[in-house]
Amino acid sequence: MRTRLLGLIAAVIVAGLGAAAPVAQAAVPAIDGQRCMDGGGSVEYESAKGSWICIDGSYNGKPID
């Protein structure tokens, strides 16, 4: 009985964390190429990750959406 209760509690916690992850990602404002350049940076392709990022300026290291 104790094992089932612990399993249920763990499942509820994991489900709660899974539901909270998209909300946390949505709260981060998206940076586009123009905003990066307006902040003094440049848009560059990072081949290791396969994504575009902002280099230098106000948004240094932020991914471009």
PDB file of N, CA, C and O in Angstrom:
ATOM      1  N   MET A   1       0.822  -1.197   0.000  1.00  0.00           N
ATOM      2  CA  MET A   1       0.000   0.000   0.000  1.00  0.00           C
ATOM      3  C   MET A   1       0.866   1.261   0.000  1.00  0.00           C
ATOM      4  O   MET A   1       0.577   2.217  -0.692  1.00  0.00           O
ATOM      5  N   ARG A   2       1.928   1.228   0.784  1.00  0.00           N
ATOM      6  CA  ARG A   2       2.810   2.384   0.881  1.00  0.00           C
ATOM      7  C   ARG A   2       3.487   2.672  -0.465  1.00  0.00           C
ATOM      8  O   ARG A   2       3.656   3.815  -0.861  1.00  0.00           O
ATOM      9  N   THR A   3       3.865   1.609  -1.195  1.00  0.00           N
ATOM     10  CA  THR A   3       4.509   1.765  -2.499  1.00  0.00           C
ATOM     11  C   THR A   3       3.547   2.397  -3.497  1.00  0.00           C
ATOM     12  O   THR A   3       3.938   3.253  -4.282  1.00  0.00           O
ATOM     13  N   ARG A   4       2.307   1.989  -3.478  1.00  0.00           N
ATOM     14  CA  ARG A   4       1.312   2.565  -4.388  1.00  0.00           C
ATOM     15  C   ARG A   4       1.083   4.044  -4.098  1.00  0.00           C
ATOM     16  O   ARG A   4       0.940   4.845  -5.005  1.00  0.00           O
ATOM     17  N   LEU A   5       1.048   4.390  -2.826  1.00  0.00           N
ATOM     18  CA  LEU A   5       0.851   5.787  -2.439  1.00  0.00           C
ATOM     19  C   LEU A   5       2.027   6.647  -2.895  1.00  0.00           C
ATOM     20  O   LEU A   5       1.833   7.733  -3.453  1.00  0.00           O
ATOM     21  N   LEU A   6       3.247   6.154  -2.707  1.00  0.00           N
ATOM     22  CA  LEU A   6       4.420   6.889  -3.158  1.00  0.00           C
ATOM     23  C   LEU A   6       4.433   7.025  -4.681  1.00  0.00           C
ATOM     24  O   LEU A   6       4.808   8.062  -5.218  1.00  0.00           O
ATOM     25  N   GLY A   7       4.029   5.968  -5.378  1.00  0.00           N
ATOM     26  CA  GLY A   7       3.955   6.024  -6.840  1.00  0.00           C
ATOM     27  C   GLY A   7       2.930   7.042  -7.306  1.00  0.00           C
ATOM     28  O   GLY A   7       3.158   7.773  -8.282  1.00  0.00           O
ATOM     29  N   LEU A   8       1.796   7.102  -6.640  1.00  0.00           N
ATOM     30  CA  LEU A   8       0.756   8.070  -6.990  1.00  0.00           C
ATOM     31  C   LEU A   8       1.239   9.502  -6.746  1.00  0.00           C
ATOM     32  O   LEU A   8       1.049  10.375  -7.587  1.00  0.00           O
ATOM     33  N   ILE A   9       1.886   9.720  -5.618  1.00  0.00           N
ATOM     34  CA  ILE A   9       2.404  11.052  -5.313  1.00  0.00           C
ATOM     35  C   ILE A   9       3.454  11.470  -6.346  1.00  0.00           C
ATOM     36  O   ILE A   9       3.447  12.595  -6.841  1.00  0.00           O
ATOM     37  N   ALA A  10       4.340  10.549  -6.709  1.00  0.00           N
ATOM     38  CA  ALA A  10       5.371  10.854  -7.709  1.00  0.00           C
ATOM     39  C   ALA A  10       4.736  11.175  -9.063  1.00  0.00           C
ATOM     40  O   ALA A  10       5.160  12.099  -9.753  1.00  0.00           O
ATOM     41  N   ALA A  11       3.700  10.429  -9.446  1.00  0.00           N
ATOM     42  CA  ALA A  11       3.025  10.675 -10.725  1.00  0.00           C
ATOM     43  C   ALA A  11       2.360  12.050 -10.743  1.00  0.00           C
ATOM     44  O   ALA A  11       2.404  12.751 -11.755  1.00  0.00           O
ATOM     45  N   VAL A  12       1.752  12.436  -9.630  1.00  0.00           N
ATOM     46  CA  VAL A  12       1.105  13.751  -9.548  1.00  0.00           C
ATOM     47  C   VAL A  12       2.146  14.868  -9.650  1.00  0.00           C
ATOM     48  O   VAL A  12       1.940  15.862 -10.344  1.00  0.00           O
ATOM     49  N   ILE A  13       3.283  14.694  -8.989  1.00  0.00           N
ATOM     50  CA  ILE A  13       4.337  15.713  -9.050  1.00  0.00           C
ATOM     51  C   ILE A  13       4.884  15.840 -10.463  1.00  0.00           C
ATOM     52  O   ILE A  13       5.051  16.944 -10.980  1.00  0.00           O
ATOM     53  N   VAL A  14       5.166  14.718 -11.115  1.00  0.00           N
ATOM     54  CA  VAL A  14       5.699  14.748 -12.480  1.00  0.00           C
ATOM     55  C   VAL A  14       4.690  15.373 -13.440  1.00  0.00           C
ATOM     56  O   VAL A  14       5.048  16.178 -14.302  1.00  0.00           O
ATOM     57  N   ALA A  15       3.414  15.044 -13.280  1.00  0.00           N
ATOM     58  CA  ALA A  15       2.385  15.629 -14.137  1.00  0.00           C
ATOM     59  C   ALA A  15       2.284  17.138 -13.917  1.00  0.00           C
ATOM     60  O   ALA A  15       2.118  17.903 -14.870  1.00  0.00           O
ATOM     61  N   GLY A  16       2.408  17.565 -12.689  1.00  0.00           N
ATOM     62  CA  GLY A  16       2.360  19.003 -12.395  1.00  0.00           C
ATOM     63  C   GLY A  16       3.540  19.749 -12.998  1.00  0.00           C
ATOM     64  O   GLY A  16       3.391  20.841 -13.544  1.00  0.00           O
ATOM     65  N   LEU A  17       4.713  19.155 -12.937  1.00  0.00           N
ATOM     66  CA  LEU A  17       5.888  19.787 -13.540  1.00  0.00           C
ATOM     67  C   LEU A  17       5.768  19.825 -15.061  1.00  0.00           C
ATOM     68  O   LEU A  17       6.173  20.789 -15.694  1.00  0.00           O
ATOM     69  N   GLY A  18       5.226  18.780 -15.643  1.00  0.00           N
ATOM     70  CA  GLY A  18       5.047  18.741 -17.092  1.00  0.00           C
ATOM     71  C   GLY A  18       4.061  19.790 -17.569  1.00  0.00           C
ATOM     72  O   GLY A  18       4.227  20.382 -18.635  1.00  0.00           O
ATOM     73  N   ALA A  19       3.051  20.054 -16.793  1.00  0.00           N
ATOM     74  CA  ALA A  19       2.066  21.075 -17.162  1.00  0.00           C
ATOM     75  C   ALA A  19       2.611  22.481 -16.977  1.00  0.00           C
ATOM     76  O   ALA A  19       2.223  23.404 -17.689  1.00  0.00           O
ATOM     77  N   ALA A  20       3.527  22.663 -16.046  1.00  0.00           N
ATOM     78  CA  ALA A  20       4.078  23.995 -15.772  1.00  0.00           C
ATOM     79  C   ALA A  20       5.155  24.405 -16.766  1.00  0.00           C
ATOM     80  O   ALA A  20       5.397  25.588 -16.961  1.00  0.00           O
ATOM     81  N   ALA A  21       5.817  23.465 -17.413  1.00  0.00           N
ATOM     82  CA  ALA A  21       6.932  23.783 -18.319  1.00  0.00           C
ATOM     83  C   ALA A  21       6.508  24.659 -19.496  1.00  0.00           C
ATOM     84  O   ALA A  21       7.178  25.648 -19.789  1.00  0.00           O
ATOM     85  N   PRO A  22       5.424  24.358 -20.222  1.00  0.00           N
ATOM     86  CA  PRO A  22       5.045  25.236 -21.333  1.00  0.00           C
ATOM     87  C   PRO A  22       4.660  26.644 -20.881  1.00  0.00           C
ATOM     88  O   PRO A  22       4.913  27.609 -21.589  1.00  0.00           O
ATOM     89  N   VAL A  23       4.098  26.757 -19.702  1.00  0.00           N
ATOM     90  CA  VAL A  23       3.728  28.071 -19.182  1.00  0.00           C
ATOM     91  C   VAL A  23       4.981  28.897 -18.919  1.00  0.00           C
ATOM     92  O   VAL A  23       5.033  30.083 -19.232  1.00  0.00           O
ATOM     93  N   ALA A  24       6.013  28.271 -18.379  1.00  0.00           N
ATOM     94  CA  ALA A  24       7.263  28.984 -18.111  1.00  0.00           C
ATOM     95  C   ALA A  24       7.926  29.424 -19.403  1.00  0.00           C
ATOM     96  O   ALA A  24       8.474  30.513 -19.490  1.00  0.00           O
ATOM     97  N   GLN A  25       7.869  28.598 -20.441  1.00  0.00           N
ATOM     98  CA  GLN A  25       8.456  28.968 -21.719  1.00  0.00           C
ATOM     99  C   GLN A  25       7.673  30.099 -22.374  1.00  0.00           C
ATOM    100  O   GLN A  25       8.253  30.957 -23.021  1.00  0.00           O
ATOM    101  N   ALA A  26       6.381  30.107 -22.226  1.00  0.00           N
ATOM    102  CA  ALA A  26       5.554  31.138 -22.836  1.00  0.00           C
ATOM    103  C   ALA A  26       5.760  32.494 -22.158  1.00  0.00           C
ATOM    104  O   ALA A  26       5.536  33.535 -22.764  1.00  0.00           O
ATOM    105  N   ALA A  27       6.203  32.487 -20.916  1.00  0.00           N
ATOM    106  CA  ALA A  27       6.393  33.739 -20.187  1.00  0.00           C
ATOM    107  C   ALA A  27       7.631  34.499 -20.660  1.00  0.00           C
ATOM    108  O   ALA A  27       7.738  35.699 -20.451  1.00  0.00           O
ATOM    109  N   VAL A  28       8.577  33.804 -21.295  1.00  0.00           N
ATOM    110  CA  VAL A  28       9.794  34.453 -21.778  1.00  0.00           C
ATOM    111  C   VAL A  28       9.472  35.190 -23.076  1.00  0.00           C
ATOM    112  O   VAL A  28       8.961  34.596 -24.016  1.00  0.00           O
ATOM    113  N   PRO A  29       9.744  36.500 -23.145  1.00  0.00           N
ATOM    114  CA  PRO A  29       9.434  37.236 -24.368  1.00  0.00           C
ATOM    115  C   PRO A  29      10.323  36.776 -25.519  1.00  0.00           C
ATOM    116  O   PRO A  29      11.514  36.548 -25.335  1.00  0.00           O
ATOM    117  N   ALA A  30       9.730  36.640 -26.690  1.00  0.00           N
ATOM    118  CA  ALA A  30      10.466  36.194 -27.861  1.00  0.00           C
ATOM    119  C   ALA A  30      11.314  37.331 -28.413  1.00  0.00           C
ATOM    120  O   ALA A  30      10.894  38.482 -28.445  1.00  0.00           O
ATOM    121  N   ILE A  31      12.509  37.007 -28.839  1.00  0.00           N
ATOM    122  CA  ILE A  31      13.408  37.976 -29.444  1.00  0.00           C
ATOM    123  C   ILE A  31      13.439  37.687 -30.937  1.00  0.00           C
ATOM    124  O   ILE A  31      13.698  36.565 -31.350  1.00  0.00           O
ATOM    125  N   ASP A  32      13.155  38.694 -31.746  1.00  0.00           N
ATOM    126  CA  ASP A  32      13.270  38.508 -33.184  1.00  0.00           C
ATOM    127  C   ASP A  32      14.535  39.206 -33.665  1.00  0.00           C
ATOM    128  O   ASP A  32      15.236  39.878 -32.912  1.00  0.00           O
ATOM    129  N   GLY A  33      14.868  39.003 -34.930  1.00  0.00           N
ATOM    130  CA  GLY A  33      16.094  39.555 -35.480  1.00  0.00           C
ATOM    131  C   GLY A  33      16.161  41.067 -35.390  1.00  0.00           C
ATOM    132  O   GLY A  33      17.206  41.633 -35.074  1.00  0.00           O
ATOM    133  N   GLN A  34      15.052  41.736 -35.653  1.00  0.00           N
ATOM    134  CA  GLN A  34      15.051  43.196 -35.610  1.00  0.00           C
ATOM    135  C   GLN A  34      15.300  43.718 -34.202  1.00  0.00           C
ATOM    136  O   GLN A  34      16.047  44.668 -34.000  1.00  0.00           O
ATOM    137  N   ARG A  35      14.684  43.086 -33.207  1.00  0.00           N
ATOM    138  CA  ARG A  35      14.883  43.514 -31.815  1.00  0.00           C
ATOM    139  C   ARG A  35      16.339  43.310 -31.406  1.00  0.00           C
ATOM    140  O   ARG A  35      16.919  44.116 -30.698  1.00  0.00           O
ATOM    141  N   CYS A  36      16.942  42.207 -31.862  1.00  0.00           N
ATOM    142  CA  CYS A  36      18.355  41.950 -31.581  1.00  0.00           C
ATOM    143  C   CYS A  36      19.228  43.064 -32.153  1.00  0.00           C
ATOM    144  O   CYS A  36      20.089  43.615 -31.464  1.00  0.00           O
ATOM    145  N   MET A  37      18.990  43.417 -33.413  1.00  0.00           N
ATOM    146  CA  MET A  37      19.798  44.459 -34.062  1.00  0.00           C
ATOM    147  C   MET A  37      19.529  45.839 -33.454  1.00  0.00           C
ATOM    148  O   MET A  37      20.447  46.651 -33.329  1.00  0.00           O
ATOM    149  N   ASP A  38      18.283  46.104 -33.054  1.00  0.00           N
ATOM    150  CA  ASP A  38      17.968  47.372 -32.395  1.00  0.00           C
ATOM    151  C   ASP A  38      18.694  47.497 -31.057  1.00  0.00           C
ATOM    152  O   ASP A  38      19.001  48.592 -30.609  1.00  0.00           O
ATOM    153  N   GLY A  39      18.957  46.366 -30.420  1.00  0.00           N
ATOM    154  CA  GLY A  39      19.669  46.360 -29.144  1.00  0.00           C
ATOM    155  C   GLY A  39      21.179  46.394 -29.310  1.00  0.00           C
ATOM    156  O   GLY A  39      21.914  46.244 -28.336  1.00  0.00           O
ATOM    157  N   GLY A  40      21.653  46.521 -30.537  1.00  0.00           N
ATOM    158  CA  GLY A  40      23.092  46.629 -30.767  1.00  0.00           C
ATOM    159  C   GLY A  40      23.775  45.311 -31.069  1.00  0.00           C
ATOM    160  O   GLY A  40      25.000  45.239 -31.086  1.00  0.00           O
ATOM    161  N   GLY A  41      23.018  44.247 -31.315  1.00  0.00           N
ATOM    162  CA  GLY A  41      23.606  42.944 -31.590  1.00  0.00           C
ATOM    163  C   GLY A  41      23.508  42.561 -33.050  1.00  0.00           C
ATOM    164  O   GLY A  41      23.023  43.330 -33.881  1.00  0.00           O
ATOM    165  N   SER A  42      23.965  41.365 -33.342  1.00  0.00           N
ATOM    166  CA  SER A  42      23.847  40.818 -34.685  1.00  0.00           C
ATOM    167  C   SER A  42      23.300  39.404 -34.589  1.00  0.00           C
ATOM    168  O   SER A  42      23.509  38.701 -33.604  1.00  0.00           O
ATOM    169  N   VAL A  43      22.586  38.991 -35.627  1.00  0.00           N
ATOM    170  CA  VAL A  43      21.976  37.666 -35.666  1.00  0.00           C
ATOM    171  C   VAL A  43      22.945  36.713 -36.357  1.00  0.00           C
ATOM    172  O   VAL A  43      23.412  36.996 -37.464  1.00  0.00           O
ATOM    173  N   GLU A  44      23.261  35.609 -35.696  1.00  0.00           N
ATOM    174  CA  GLU A  44      24.180  34.633 -36.266  1.00  0.00           C
ATOM    175  C   GLU A  44      23.633  33.231 -36.069  1.00  0.00           C
ATOM    176  O   GLU A  44      22.925  32.951 -35.108  1.00  0.00           O
ATOM    177  N   TYR A  45      23.999  32.345 -37.012  1.00  0.00           N
ATOM    178  CA  TYR A  45      23.572  30.949 -36.957  1.00  0.00           C
ATOM    179  C   TYR A  45      24.573  30.155 -36.128  1.00  0.00           C
ATOM    180  O   TYR A  45      25.774  30.219 -36.368  1.00  0.00           O
ATOM    181  N   GLU A  46      24.072  29.418 -35.160  1.00  0.00           N
ATOM    182  CA  GLU A  46      24.928  28.574 -34.328  1.00  0.00           C
ATOM    183  C   GLU A  46      24.767  27.136 -34.801  1.00  0.00           C
ATOM    184  O   GLU A  46      23.761  26.476 -34.503  1.00  0.00           O
ATOM    185  N   SER A  47      25.741  26.667 -35.572  1.00  0.00           N
ATOM    186  CA  SER A  47      25.616  25.356 -36.211  1.00  0.00           C
ATOM    187  C   SER A  47      25.627  24.200 -35.216  1.00  0.00           C
ATOM    188  O   SER A  47      25.044  23.154 -35.476  1.00  0.00           O
ATOM    189  N   ALA A  48      26.256  24.365 -34.070  1.00  0.00           N
ATOM    190  CA  ALA A  48      26.304  23.299 -33.069  1.00  0.00           C
ATOM    191  C   ALA A  48      24.908  22.972 -32.543  1.00  0.00           C
ATOM    192  O   ALA A  48      24.585  21.817 -32.285  1.00  0.00           O
ATOM    193  N   LYS A  49      24.073  23.993 -32.395  1.00  0.00           N
ATOM    194  CA  LYS A  49      22.708  23.792 -31.897  1.00  0.00           C
ATOM    195  C   LYS A  49      21.677  23.816 -33.011  1.00  0.00           C
ATOM    196  O   LYS A  49      20.526  23.458 -32.804  1.00  0.00           O
ATOM    197  N   GLY A  50      22.061  24.315 -34.188  1.00  0.00           N
ATOM    198  CA  GLY A  50      21.119  24.392 -35.299  1.00  0.00           C
ATOM    199  C   GLY A  50      20.078  25.476 -35.116  1.00  0.00           C
ATOM    200  O   GLY A  50      18.929  25.298 -35.494  1.00  0.00           O
ATOM    201  N   SER A  51      20.484  26.597 -34.511  1.00  0.00           N
ATOM    202  CA  SER A  51      19.522  27.669 -34.267  1.00  0.00           C
ATOM    203  C   SER A  51      20.189  29.022 -34.463  1.00  0.00           C
ATOM    204  O   SER A  51      21.408  29.137 -34.519  1.00  0.00           O
ATOM    205  N   TRP A  52      19.368  30.057 -34.547  1.00  0.00           N
ATOM    206  CA  TRP A  52      19.835  31.431 -34.685  1.00  0.00           C
ATOM    207  C   TRP A  52      19.880  32.057 -33.303  1.00  0.00           C
ATOM    208  O   TRP A  52      18.980  31.855 -32.491  1.00  0.00           O
ATOM    209  N   ILE A  53      20.942  32.834 -33.030  1.00  0.00           N
ATOM    210  CA  ILE A  53      21.077  33.505 -31.744  1.00  0.00           C
ATOM    211  C   ILE A  53      21.505  34.947 -31.960  1.00  0.00           C
ATOM    212  O   ILE A  53      22.007  35.304 -33.014  1.00  0.00           O
ATOM    213  N   CYS A  54      21.292  35.750 -30.942  1.00  0.00           N
ATOM    214  CA  CYS A  54      21.708  37.150 -30.956  1.00  0.00           C
ATOM    215  C   CYS A  54      23.092  37.235 -30.312  1.00  0.00           C
ATOM    216  O   CYS A  54      23.311  36.735 -29.216  1.00  0.00           O
ATOM    217  N   ILE A  55      24.024  37.860 -31.026  1.00  0.00           N
ATOM    218  CA  ILE A  55      25.388  38.012 -30.529  1.00  0.00           C
ATOM    219  C   ILE A  55      25.618  39.482 -30.182  1.00  0.00           C
ATOM    220  O   ILE A  55      25.334  40.358 -30.991  1.00  0.00           O
ATOM    221  N   ASP A  56      26.129  39.731 -29.002  1.00  0.00           N
ATOM    222  CA  ASP A  56      26.430  41.072 -28.487  1.00  0.00           C
ATOM    223  C   ASP A  56      25.149  41.871 -28.244  1.00  0.00           C
ATOM    224  O   ASP A  56      24.043  41.385 -28.434  1.00  0.00           O
ATOM    225  N   GLY A  57      25.291  43.089 -27.802  1.00  0.00           N
ATOM    226  CA  GLY A  57      24.143  43.962 -27.566  1.00  0.00           C
ATOM    227  C   GLY A  57      23.355  43.584 -26.322  1.00  0.00           C
ATOM    228  O   GLY A  57      23.813  42.831 -25.464  1.00  0.00           O
ATOM    229  N   SER A  58      22.144  44.068 -26.266  1.00  0.00           N
ATOM    230  CA  SER A  58      21.274  43.892 -25.105  1.00  0.00           C
ATOM    231  C   SER A  58      20.797  42.448 -24.923  1.00  0.00           C
ATOM    232  O   SER A  58      20.467  42.035 -23.814  1.00  0.00           O
ATOM    233  N   TYR A  59      20.738  41.692 -26.009  1.00  0.00           N
ATOM    234  CA  TYR A  59      20.172  40.335 -25.968  1.00  0.00           C
ATOM    235  C   TYR A  59      21.223  39.278 -26.263  1.00  0.00           C
ATOM    236  O   TYR A  59      20.927  38.245 -26.852  1.00  0.00           O
ATOM    237  N   ASN A  60      22.450  39.484 -25.871  1.00  0.00           N
ATOM    238  CA  ASN A  60      23.563  38.579 -26.153  1.00  0.00           C
ATOM    239  C   ASN A  60      23.254  37.153 -25.695  1.00  0.00           C
ATOM    240  O   ASN A  60      22.920  36.931 -24.533  1.00  0.00           O
ATOM    241  N   GLY A  61      23.342  36.211 -26.628  1.00  0.00           N
ATOM    242  CA  GLY A  61      23.140  34.808 -26.314  1.00  0.00           C
ATOM    243  C   GLY A  61      21.697  34.343 -26.336  1.00  0.00           C
ATOM    244  O   GLY A  61      21.415  33.169 -26.144  1.00  0.00           O
ATOM    245  N   LYS A  62      20.752  35.226 -26.585  1.00  0.00           N
ATOM    246  CA  LYS A  62      19.330  34.861 -26.597  1.00  0.00           C
ATOM    247  C   LYS A  62      18.977  34.214 -27.933  1.00  0.00           C
ATOM    248  O   LYS A  62      19.444  34.627 -28.980  1.00  0.00           O
ATOM    249  N   PRO A  63      18.144  33.164 -27.903  1.00  0.00           N
ATOM    250  CA  PRO A  63      17.717  32.545 -29.160  1.00  0.00           C
ATOM    251  C   PRO A  63      16.764  33.441 -29.932  1.00  0.00           C
ATOM    252  O   PRO A  63      15.977  34.177 -29.348  1.00  0.00           O
ATOM    253  N   ILE A  64      16.846  33.366 -31.245  1.00  0.00           N
ATOM    254  CA  ILE A  64      15.974  34.148 -32.125  1.00  0.00           C
ATOM    255  C   ILE A  64      14.780  33.281 -32.495  1.00  0.00           C
ATOM    256  O   ILE A  64      14.933  32.154 -32.958  1.00  0.00           O
ATOM    257  N   ASP A  65      13.582  33.800 -32.309  1.00  0.00           N
ATOM    258  CA  ASP A  65      12.356  33.064 -32.657  1.00  0.00           C
ATOM    259  C   ASP A  65      11.798  33.567 -33.966  1.00  0.00           C
ATOM    260  O   ASP A  65      11.903  34.662 -34.343  1.00  0.00           O
TER     261      ASP A  65
END
